[in-house]
């Protein structure tokens, strides 16, 4: 009957209100009275004693409308109803639309249930849109959705206040938690919670933890500290959350100390590596709680601070300065670091403020925490920045949905659900690693002992090293300094070359156990054992305390175990908080085209890089006004060393260490081995010449030059004298033939620029070719050159065309058009004579 009355009301433009009779006794049939919602007498607003009306701007819709219907259930069973019109007149115009009228805008029971089910994961406005899509006649407003959700929260709390409900949820969901309160106000000041599955994950993967705080996550305006770790599948798991009153050392020490106590109780190993930014209070807390762990500083934050401080000092020299700084922090040995530091200080002696800042702020106190020479002596899994923690913050804020969540909302309805999805994703990655065999690894017998035994991500890292194993020397296995063995606990290209040469698979024992743990759960056999009853000990301790301390302790126990009787209140609102300063819009950013992508060390570098290899640097002043001139792009002094007509085709240049091996360093870095593997190139070129001695004797017929090249390559001391420097003209074709690539060599004069192609192999398809470039500048120093797309190509030496095999002649065909473009730009090609091979170059 109710639905029928609603439909009649909508058709006739009236709104009716049903008043059901009370439960009748004696078997009487029910009845109901239906009247207009505007029925009833108008009552004027109440007044204060002073005669002034109430401040609330309210009103009433009652106008004593006489309309009334009466419904009677028809005997004997009351299934049918009879409707009697008591008064069929209105003293007002009928409603044209039902929107805004209270009774027809109410939610039906089915709609209320839908709102309750969707409230935890969907915004109220989206819920309302779905309801209106399902029922075009629905007139419900957004306030009805809000009211339904609010009533449901009260029901869920079961009579508990929000803080009591949070504590009850922490206990019922078996969270490990602790909190501190203000004794005077009973307000929570700090609270820490850890999911038991997160602690299980840490027990399995204790190698690296990343710590960072975020802001604007709650209505109390207090920071949220989050600790995350890394699984064997390179997934990030959230270990601990903590709301702290502030970020002072004592609060952070308490939070990390609580986490450490939980680790000790579970018998877990302490973390090997901790990563954070240079927050002095956090650094002190880490040293207090985890004194044996290696502490790494986030390189992304360091670079941002260096750019912000030094850019106003150096101006147009910032590009070259940042390149030298990047080269310094990428030093592979302490000796290399010392040498590069002296070079940087000498090169920028005109800017003592900048070099003093680097030394006093970063290098002297913290170089062991971010320079590769010291950083790569521990297993950090490639985590030299706090990017994973920042990504975890972003994911968390996505779940929170706004910046004003209460403690009850953020934990019960957001963070717990986020962790549930996170655990599911991690478990999925474990199952994939245990059951999926990638085709490229299934067909290679070298993976037979480790496939489905370690994570797919570990196999991918090994596969990257395997790509270089064909050109790596197996004799260096066990003697090389490849960083992947230390930083990731995986075999390097030399180890893989050794396994290939012996036709044996990769032993599982050569891979760190971090990569073979593919489960979330730990052995809980100890948890199932009966525990001794220590109640008597607690009673003794309480009886030995003075009355005041005993009462406080009992209150504390009640707060922890029975939240329904707790007197604890929600955290106080913090008026002094961190975050973006008020009134600040998004920071202006400017691009510096001459700084390459590779200069931005750390995982976050790519996020600040543009496709052409430049990075964006934060402007140190406030937002630029429209009338301010735009900064001119910084020039690259290395590029200015090369022919002026060709400079526009060069994207950027990267320097290498000047130690007599710079030519080989530039080659090995361009190939992808890493600059400090220059000795590998020397050995590879020796092997190339010795294996094809007849060919190179024909190529270099005068003065037994092939043996001279072999002698110049046979030097492996840290510093090479002039006789052992690279001769790019004579070794260019050897490099191209050995690595089956295209090598462009540039000089200060265009007549010294050449393209070196392989002598023996069939051409590689253009899309798969490796094309690298180096340049000789300042008379005797090599650097790495990065070219822009569709660059003009220097010509090949005449003697290459004279001695190239029939199979390799196709290499040059795809470059003919761009070689002609080179001739047009440079005003004619270089001399055709290829008999004079450059000179000694460093």
Short mmCIF file of N, CA and C in Angstrom, two decimals, residues 401-539:
data_model
loop_
_atom_site.label_atom_id
_atom_site.label_comp_id
_atom_site.label_asym_id
_atom_site.label_seq_id
_atom_site.Cartn_x
_atom_site.Cartn_y
_atom_site.Cartn_z
N UNK A 401 41.62 9.41 0.73
CA UNK A 401 40.66 10.20 -0.02
C UNK A 401 40.63 11.68 0.31
N UNK A 402 40.96 12.06 1.53
CA UNK A 402 40.99 13.47 1.91
C UNK A 402 42.05 13.67 2.99
N UNK A 403 42.23 14.90 3.38
CA UNK A 403 43.27 15.24 4.35
C UNK A 403 42.73 15.44 5.75
N UNK A 404 41.45 15.11 5.98
CA UNK A 404 40.83 15.39 7.27
C UNK A 404 40.21 14.13 7.87
N UNK A 405 40.86 12.99 7.70
CA UNK A 405 40.34 11.74 8.25
C UNK A 405 40.56 11.71 9.76
N UNK A 406 39.60 11.13 10.48
CA UNK A 406 39.76 10.92 11.92
C UNK A 406 40.58 9.66 12.14
N UNK A 407 40.99 9.43 13.37
CA UNK A 407 41.75 8.22 13.70
C UNK A 407 40.90 6.99 13.41
N UNK A 408 39.63 7.05 13.73
CA UNK A 408 38.72 5.93 13.49
C UNK A 408 38.60 5.63 12.00
N UNK A 409 38.42 6.68 11.19
CA UNK A 409 38.24 6.50 9.75
C UNK A 409 39.52 6.03 9.08
N UNK A 410 40.64 6.68 9.41
CA UNK A 410 41.89 6.36 8.72
C UNK A 410 42.34 4.95 9.00
N UNK A 411 42.15 4.47 10.23
CA UNK A 411 42.58 3.10 10.52
C UNK A 411 41.54 2.07 10.06
N UNK A 412 40.32 2.16 10.61
CA UNK A 412 39.35 1.10 10.40
C UNK A 412 38.86 0.98 8.98
N UNK A 413 38.68 2.09 8.30
CA UNK A 413 38.05 2.05 6.99
C UNK A 413 39.03 2.25 5.85
N UNK A 414 40.25 2.67 6.12
CA UNK A 414 41.17 2.97 5.03
C UNK A 414 42.44 2.13 5.10
N UNK A 415 43.24 2.32 6.15
CA UNK A 415 44.55 1.68 6.21
C UNK A 415 44.41 0.15 6.28
N UNK A 416 43.46 -0.34 7.08
CA UNK A 416 43.28 -1.79 7.18
C UNK A 416 42.91 -2.39 5.82
N UNK A 417 42.04 -1.71 5.09
CA UNK A 417 41.66 -2.20 3.76
C UNK A 417 42.82 -2.13 2.78
N UNK A 418 43.62 -1.08 2.88
CA UNK A 418 44.79 -0.97 2.01
C UNK A 418 45.75 -2.13 2.26
N UNK A 419 45.98 -2.47 3.53
CA UNK A 419 46.89 -3.57 3.85
C UNK A 419 46.34 -4.90 3.33
N UNK A 420 45.04 -5.07 3.40
CA UNK A 420 44.45 -6.31 2.90
C UNK A 420 44.72 -6.49 1.41
N UNK A 421 44.58 -5.41 0.63
CA UNK A 421 44.88 -5.47 -0.81
C UNK A 421 46.38 -5.67 -1.03
N UNK A 422 47.19 -5.02 -0.22
CA UNK A 422 48.64 -5.13 -0.36
C UNK A 422 49.11 -6.58 -0.13
N UNK A 423 48.60 -7.21 0.91
CA UNK A 423 49.00 -8.60 1.19
C UNK A 423 48.57 -9.53 0.06
N UNK A 424 47.40 -9.28 -0.48
CA UNK A 424 46.93 -10.11 -1.60
C UNK A 424 47.84 -9.96 -2.81
N UNK A 425 48.28 -8.74 -3.10
CA UNK A 425 49.16 -8.50 -4.23
C UNK A 425 50.52 -9.17 -4.02
N UNK A 426 51.04 -9.10 -2.80
CA UNK A 426 52.33 -9.73 -2.51
C UNK A 426 52.23 -11.25 -2.64
N UNK A 427 51.15 -11.82 -2.10
CA UNK A 427 50.97 -13.27 -2.20
C UNK A 427 50.86 -13.70 -3.66
N UNK A 428 50.20 -12.89 -4.47
CA UNK A 428 50.09 -13.19 -5.90
C UNK A 428 51.47 -13.21 -6.55
N UNK A 429 52.32 -12.25 -6.21
CA UNK A 429 53.66 -12.21 -6.80
C UNK A 429 54.47 -13.43 -6.39
N UNK A 430 54.28 -13.93 -5.15
CA UNK A 430 54.98 -15.14 -4.72
C UNK A 430 54.52 -16.35 -5.54
N UNK A 431 53.22 -16.48 -5.72
CA UNK A 431 52.69 -17.62 -6.46
C UNK A 431 53.14 -17.60 -7.92
N UNK A 432 53.21 -16.43 -8.50
CA UNK A 432 53.70 -16.32 -9.88
C UNK A 432 55.15 -16.81 -9.97
N UNK A 433 55.98 -16.42 -9.02
CA UNK A 433 57.38 -16.83 -9.05
C UNK A 433 57.52 -18.34 -8.85
N UNK A 434 56.63 -18.94 -8.08
CA UNK A 434 56.71 -20.37 -7.82
C UNK A 434 56.17 -21.22 -8.97
N UNK A 435 55.35 -20.63 -9.82
CA UNK A 435 54.65 -21.44 -10.82
C UNK A 435 54.89 -21.04 -12.27
N UNK A 436 55.38 -19.83 -12.51
CA UNK A 436 55.55 -19.38 -13.90
C UNK A 436 57.01 -19.54 -14.31
N UNK A 437 57.21 -20.11 -15.49
CA UNK A 437 58.54 -20.25 -16.08
C UNK A 437 58.59 -19.40 -17.34
N UNK A 438 59.38 -18.34 -17.31
CA UNK A 438 59.52 -17.50 -18.50
C UNK A 438 60.21 -18.30 -19.60
N UNK A 439 59.79 -18.08 -20.84
CA UNK A 439 60.28 -18.88 -21.96
C UNK A 439 61.79 -18.73 -22.15
N UNK A 440 62.28 -17.51 -22.06
CA UNK A 440 63.71 -17.29 -22.32
C UNK A 440 64.58 -17.93 -21.25
N UNK A 441 64.04 -18.11 -20.05
CA UNK A 441 64.81 -18.77 -18.99
C UNK A 441 64.58 -20.29 -18.98
N UNK A 442 63.42 -20.72 -19.46
CA UNK A 442 63.13 -22.14 -19.51
C UNK A 442 63.99 -22.85 -20.55
N UNK A 443 64.33 -22.15 -21.63
CA UNK A 443 65.10 -22.77 -22.71
C UNK A 443 66.61 -22.70 -22.48
N UNK A 444 67.05 -21.99 -21.45
CA UNK A 444 68.48 -21.87 -21.17
C UNK A 444 68.81 -22.74 -19.96
N UNK A 445 69.67 -23.71 -20.17
CA UNK A 445 69.98 -24.67 -19.10
C UNK A 445 70.68 -24.03 -17.91
N UNK A 446 71.23 -22.84 -18.09
CA UNK A 446 71.94 -22.20 -16.98
C UNK A 446 70.98 -21.84 -15.83
N UNK A 447 69.66 -21.74 -16.14
CA UNK A 447 68.67 -21.39 -15.12
C UNK A 447 68.00 -22.63 -14.51
N UNK A 448 68.39 -23.83 -14.91
CA UNK A 448 67.65 -25.03 -14.53
C UNK A 448 67.59 -25.25 -13.03
N UNK A 449 68.61 -24.84 -12.28
CA UNK A 449 68.63 -25.08 -10.84
C UNK A 449 67.93 -24.01 -10.03
N UNK A 450 67.61 -22.88 -10.66
CA UNK A 450 67.04 -21.76 -9.88
C UNK A 450 65.64 -21.37 -10.35
N UNK A 451 65.21 -21.82 -11.51
CA UNK A 451 63.89 -21.42 -12.00
C UNK A 451 62.82 -21.99 -11.09
N UNK A 452 61.83 -21.17 -10.73
CA UNK A 452 60.76 -21.49 -9.77
C UNK A 452 61.31 -21.71 -8.36
N UNK A 453 62.57 -21.38 -8.13
CA UNK A 453 63.16 -21.44 -6.80
C UNK A 453 63.45 -20.05 -6.25
N UNK A 454 63.60 -19.09 -7.15
CA UNK A 454 63.81 -17.70 -6.75
C UNK A 454 62.78 -16.85 -7.47
N UNK A 455 62.67 -15.59 -7.09
CA UNK A 455 61.63 -14.73 -7.66
C UNK A 455 61.91 -14.42 -9.13
N UNK A 456 60.84 -14.10 -9.85
CA UNK A 456 60.97 -13.71 -11.25
C UNK A 456 61.81 -12.45 -11.40
N UNK A 457 61.71 -11.57 -10.42
CA UNK A 457 62.49 -10.33 -10.49
C UNK A 457 63.98 -10.62 -10.37
N UNK A 458 64.37 -11.58 -9.53
CA UNK A 458 65.78 -11.97 -9.44
C UNK A 458 66.26 -12.58 -10.75
N UNK A 459 65.41 -13.37 -11.39
CA UNK A 459 65.76 -13.96 -12.68
C UNK A 459 65.96 -12.88 -13.74
N UNK A 460 65.14 -11.83 -13.69
CA UNK A 460 65.30 -10.73 -14.65
C UNK A 460 66.64 -10.01 -14.44
N UNK A 461 67.01 -9.79 -13.18
CA UNK A 461 68.30 -9.14 -12.91
C UNK A 461 69.46 -10.02 -13.38
N UNK A 462 69.34 -11.33 -13.18
CA UNK A 462 70.39 -12.24 -13.66
C UNK A 462 70.42 -12.23 -15.18
N UNK A 463 69.26 -12.18 -15.81
CA UNK A 463 69.19 -12.18 -17.27
C UNK A 463 69.85 -10.94 -17.85
N UNK A 464 69.73 -9.81 -17.16
CA UNK A 464 70.42 -8.59 -17.62
C UNK A 464 71.93 -8.79 -17.61
N UNK A 465 72.44 -9.44 -16.58
CA UNK A 465 73.88 -9.72 -16.53
C UNK A 465 74.28 -10.74 -17.58
N UNK A 466 73.38 -11.66 -17.87
CA UNK A 466 73.67 -12.72 -18.84
C UNK A 466 73.86 -12.15 -20.25
N UNK A 467 73.25 -11.02 -20.54
CA UNK A 467 73.40 -10.40 -21.85
C UNK A 467 74.85 -9.98 -22.11
N UNK A 468 75.59 -9.69 -21.04
CA UNK A 468 76.98 -9.27 -21.19
C UNK A 468 77.96 -10.41 -20.95
N UNK A 469 77.43 -11.59 -20.57
CA UNK A 469 78.32 -12.70 -20.23
C UNK A 469 79.09 -13.22 -21.44
N UNK A 470 78.50 -13.09 -22.64
CA UNK A 470 79.18 -13.60 -23.83
C UNK A 470 80.47 -12.86 -24.13
N UNK A 471 80.54 -11.61 -23.70
CA UNK A 471 81.75 -10.81 -23.95
C UNK A 471 82.59 -10.63 -22.69
N UNK A 472 82.14 -11.19 -21.57
CA UNK A 472 82.88 -11.07 -20.31
C UNK A 472 83.89 -12.20 -20.18
N UNK A 473 84.93 -11.96 -19.44
CA UNK A 473 85.98 -12.96 -19.25
C UNK A 473 85.63 -13.88 -18.08
N UNK A 474 85.57 -15.21 -18.30
CA UNK A 474 85.28 -16.13 -17.20
C UNK A 474 86.41 -16.21 -16.18
N UNK A 475 87.61 -15.76 -16.56
CA UNK A 475 88.75 -15.85 -15.65
C UNK A 475 88.67 -14.83 -14.52
N UNK A 476 87.78 -13.83 -14.67
CA UNK A 476 87.63 -12.83 -13.62
C UNK A 476 86.60 -13.24 -12.57
N UNK A 477 85.94 -14.38 -12.77
CA UNK A 477 84.94 -14.84 -11.80
C UNK A 477 85.59 -15.04 -10.44
N UNK A 478 85.02 -14.42 -9.44
CA UNK A 478 85.57 -14.50 -8.09
C UNK A 478 86.61 -13.44 -7.78
N UNK A 479 87.08 -12.71 -8.80
CA UNK A 479 88.11 -11.70 -8.59
C UNK A 479 87.62 -10.30 -8.99
N UNK A 480 86.48 -10.22 -9.67
CA UNK A 480 86.00 -8.92 -10.16
C UNK A 480 85.36 -8.13 -9.01
N UNK A 481 85.10 -6.85 -9.30
CA UNK A 481 84.48 -5.96 -8.31
C UNK A 481 83.07 -5.57 -8.72
N UNK A 482 82.38 -6.43 -9.42
CA UNK A 482 81.03 -6.11 -9.87
C UNK A 482 80.11 -5.89 -8.67
N UNK A 483 79.41 -4.78 -8.69
CA UNK A 483 78.64 -4.37 -7.52
C UNK A 483 77.40 -5.21 -7.29
N UNK A 484 76.86 -5.83 -8.33
CA UNK A 484 75.60 -6.56 -8.17
C UNK A 484 75.77 -7.73 -7.20
N UNK A 485 76.97 -8.27 -7.08
CA UNK A 485 77.20 -9.37 -6.14
C UNK A 485 77.03 -8.92 -4.70
N UNK A 486 77.40 -7.67 -4.42
CA UNK A 486 77.31 -7.16 -3.05
C UNK A 486 75.96 -6.51 -2.80
N UNK A 487 75.52 -5.66 -3.72
CA UNK A 487 74.31 -4.87 -3.49
C UNK A 487 73.03 -5.68 -3.63
N UNK A 488 73.06 -6.76 -4.43
CA UNK A 488 71.86 -7.56 -4.64
C UNK A 488 72.04 -9.03 -4.25
N UNK A 489 73.26 -9.47 -4.04
CA UNK A 489 73.47 -10.87 -3.71
C UNK A 489 73.22 -11.81 -4.86
N UNK A 490 73.54 -11.37 -6.10
CA UNK A 490 73.30 -12.16 -7.31
C UNK A 490 74.60 -12.31 -8.09
N UNK A 491 74.74 -13.36 -8.90
CA UNK A 491 75.96 -13.54 -9.69
C UNK A 491 76.09 -12.48 -10.77
N UNK A 492 77.34 -12.08 -11.04
CA UNK A 492 77.61 -11.05 -12.04
C UNK A 492 77.90 -11.69 -13.40
N UNK A 493 78.19 -10.85 -14.39
CA UNK A 493 78.42 -11.36 -15.74
C UNK A 493 79.64 -12.26 -15.81
N UNK A 494 80.66 -12.02 -14.99
CA UNK A 494 81.85 -12.88 -15.01
C UNK A 494 81.53 -14.26 -14.43
N UNK A 495 80.74 -14.30 -13.35
CA UNK A 495 80.32 -15.58 -12.80
C UNK A 495 79.49 -16.36 -13.82
N UNK A 496 78.59 -15.65 -14.51
CA UNK A 496 77.76 -16.32 -15.50
C UNK A 496 78.59 -16.82 -16.68
N UNK A 497 79.59 -16.03 -17.07
CA UNK A 497 80.49 -16.48 -18.14
C UNK A 497 81.24 -17.73 -17.71
N UNK A 498 81.61 -17.80 -16.44
CA UNK A 498 82.29 -18.99 -15.93
C UNK A 498 81.37 -20.20 -15.94
N UNK A 499 80.09 -20.02 -15.56
CA UNK A 499 79.14 -21.14 -15.59
C UNK A 499 78.92 -21.62 -17.02
N UNK A 500 78.86 -20.67 -17.96
CA UNK A 500 78.68 -21.04 -19.36
C UNK A 500 79.88 -21.83 -19.87
N UNK A 501 81.07 -21.36 -19.52
CA UNK A 501 82.27 -22.05 -20.02
C UNK A 501 82.39 -23.46 -19.47
N UNK A 502 81.86 -23.69 -18.26
CA UNK A 502 81.91 -25.01 -17.66
C UNK A 502 80.64 -25.82 -17.91
N UNK A 503 79.66 -25.19 -18.61
CA UNK A 503 78.39 -25.86 -18.94
C UNK A 503 77.69 -26.37 -17.67
N UNK A 504 77.63 -25.53 -16.65
CA UNK A 504 76.93 -25.90 -15.41
C UNK A 504 75.87 -24.85 -15.12
N UNK A 505 74.77 -25.22 -14.47
CA UNK A 505 73.73 -24.23 -14.13
C UNK A 505 74.17 -23.35 -12.95
N UNK A 506 73.44 -22.27 -12.78
CA UNK A 506 73.72 -21.37 -11.66
C UNK A 506 73.38 -22.09 -10.35
N UNK A 507 74.32 -22.25 -9.44
CA UNK A 507 74.00 -22.90 -8.16
C UNK A 507 73.09 -22.01 -7.31
N UNK A 508 72.12 -22.62 -6.67
CA UNK A 508 71.22 -21.85 -5.81
C UNK A 508 71.99 -21.24 -4.64
N UNK A 509 73.09 -21.87 -4.26
CA UNK A 509 73.88 -21.36 -3.13
C UNK A 509 74.58 -20.05 -3.47
N UNK A 510 74.73 -19.72 -4.76
CA UNK A 510 75.37 -18.47 -5.17
C UNK A 510 74.41 -17.29 -5.13
N UNK A 511 73.17 -17.54 -4.79
CA UNK A 511 72.15 -16.48 -4.76
C UNK A 511 71.73 -16.27 -3.31
N UNK A 512 71.69 -15.02 -2.89
CA UNK A 512 71.32 -14.71 -1.52
C UNK A 512 69.94 -15.25 -1.19
N UNK A 513 69.77 -15.73 0.03
CA UNK A 513 68.51 -16.35 0.43
C UNK A 513 67.32 -15.39 0.40
N UNK A 514 67.59 -14.09 0.35
CA UNK A 514 66.50 -13.11 0.24
C UNK A 514 65.62 -13.42 -0.96
N UNK A 515 66.23 -13.84 -2.08
CA UNK A 515 65.49 -14.04 -3.33
C UNK A 515 64.75 -15.37 -3.36
N UNK A 516 65.08 -16.31 -2.49
CA UNK A 516 64.43 -17.62 -2.51
C UNK A 516 63.30 -17.73 -1.50
N UNK A 517 63.05 -16.69 -0.71
CA UNK A 517 61.93 -16.71 0.23
C UNK A 517 60.68 -16.24 -0.50
N UNK A 518 59.75 -17.14 -0.69
CA UNK A 518 58.56 -16.84 -1.49
C UNK A 518 57.29 -17.19 -0.72
N UNK A 519 57.21 -16.72 0.51
CA UNK A 519 56.01 -16.92 1.31
C UNK A 519 55.88 -15.76 2.31
N UNK A 520 54.67 -15.59 2.82
CA UNK A 520 54.40 -14.51 3.75
C UNK A 520 54.47 -14.96 5.21
N UNK A 521 54.33 -16.25 5.44
CA UNK A 521 54.16 -16.73 6.81
C UNK A 521 55.47 -17.29 7.35
N UNK A 522 55.59 -17.22 8.64
CA UNK A 522 56.76 -17.76 9.33
C UNK A 522 56.34 -18.95 10.17
N UNK A 523 57.31 -19.63 10.71
CA UNK A 523 57.05 -20.79 11.58
C UNK A 523 56.44 -20.32 12.89
N UNK A 524 55.19 -20.70 13.13
CA UNK A 524 54.47 -20.27 14.35
C UNK A 524 54.37 -21.41 15.36
N UNK A 525 55.27 -22.40 15.24
CA UNK A 525 55.18 -23.53 16.16
C UNK A 525 55.37 -23.10 17.61
N UNK A 526 56.22 -22.08 17.80
CA UNK A 526 56.44 -21.60 19.17
C UNK A 526 55.21 -20.92 19.74
N UNK A 527 54.41 -20.30 18.83
CA UNK A 527 53.21 -19.61 19.30
C UNK A 527 52.15 -20.60 19.80
N UNK A 528 52.17 -21.84 19.28
CA UNK A 528 51.16 -22.82 19.64
C UNK A 528 51.48 -23.53 20.96
N UNK A 529 52.71 -23.39 21.43
CA UNK A 529 53.09 -24.07 22.66
C UNK A 529 52.42 -23.39 23.86
N UNK A 530 52.03 -24.18 24.86
CA UNK A 530 51.39 -23.57 26.05
C UNK A 530 52.35 -22.64 26.78
N UNK A 531 51.82 -21.53 27.23
CA UNK A 531 52.65 -20.56 27.93
C UNK A 531 52.33 -20.59 29.42
N UNK A 532 53.34 -20.28 30.20
CA UNK A 532 53.17 -20.30 31.66
C UNK A 532 52.27 -19.16 32.11
N UNK A 533 51.52 -19.40 33.14
CA UNK A 533 50.62 -18.40 33.69
C UNK A 533 51.43 -17.45 34.57
N UNK A 534 51.50 -16.18 34.13
CA UNK A 534 52.31 -15.20 34.86
C UNK A 534 51.44 -14.21 35.62
N UNK A 535 50.19 -14.59 35.85
CA UNK A 535 49.28 -13.68 36.55
C UNK A 535 49.79 -13.34 37.94
N UNK A 536 50.33 -14.35 38.63
CA UNK A 536 50.82 -14.12 40.00
C UNK A 536 51.98 -13.12 40.00
N UNK A 537 52.82 -13.18 38.95
CA UNK A 537 53.93 -12.22 38.87
C UNK A 537 53.41 -10.80 38.74
N UNK A 538 52.37 -10.64 37.90
CA UNK A 538 51.79 -9.31 37.71
C UNK A 538 51.19 -8.80 39.03
N UNK A 539 50.50 -9.68 39.74
CA UNK A 539 49.88 -9.27 41.01
C UNK A 539 50.96 -8.85 42.01
#
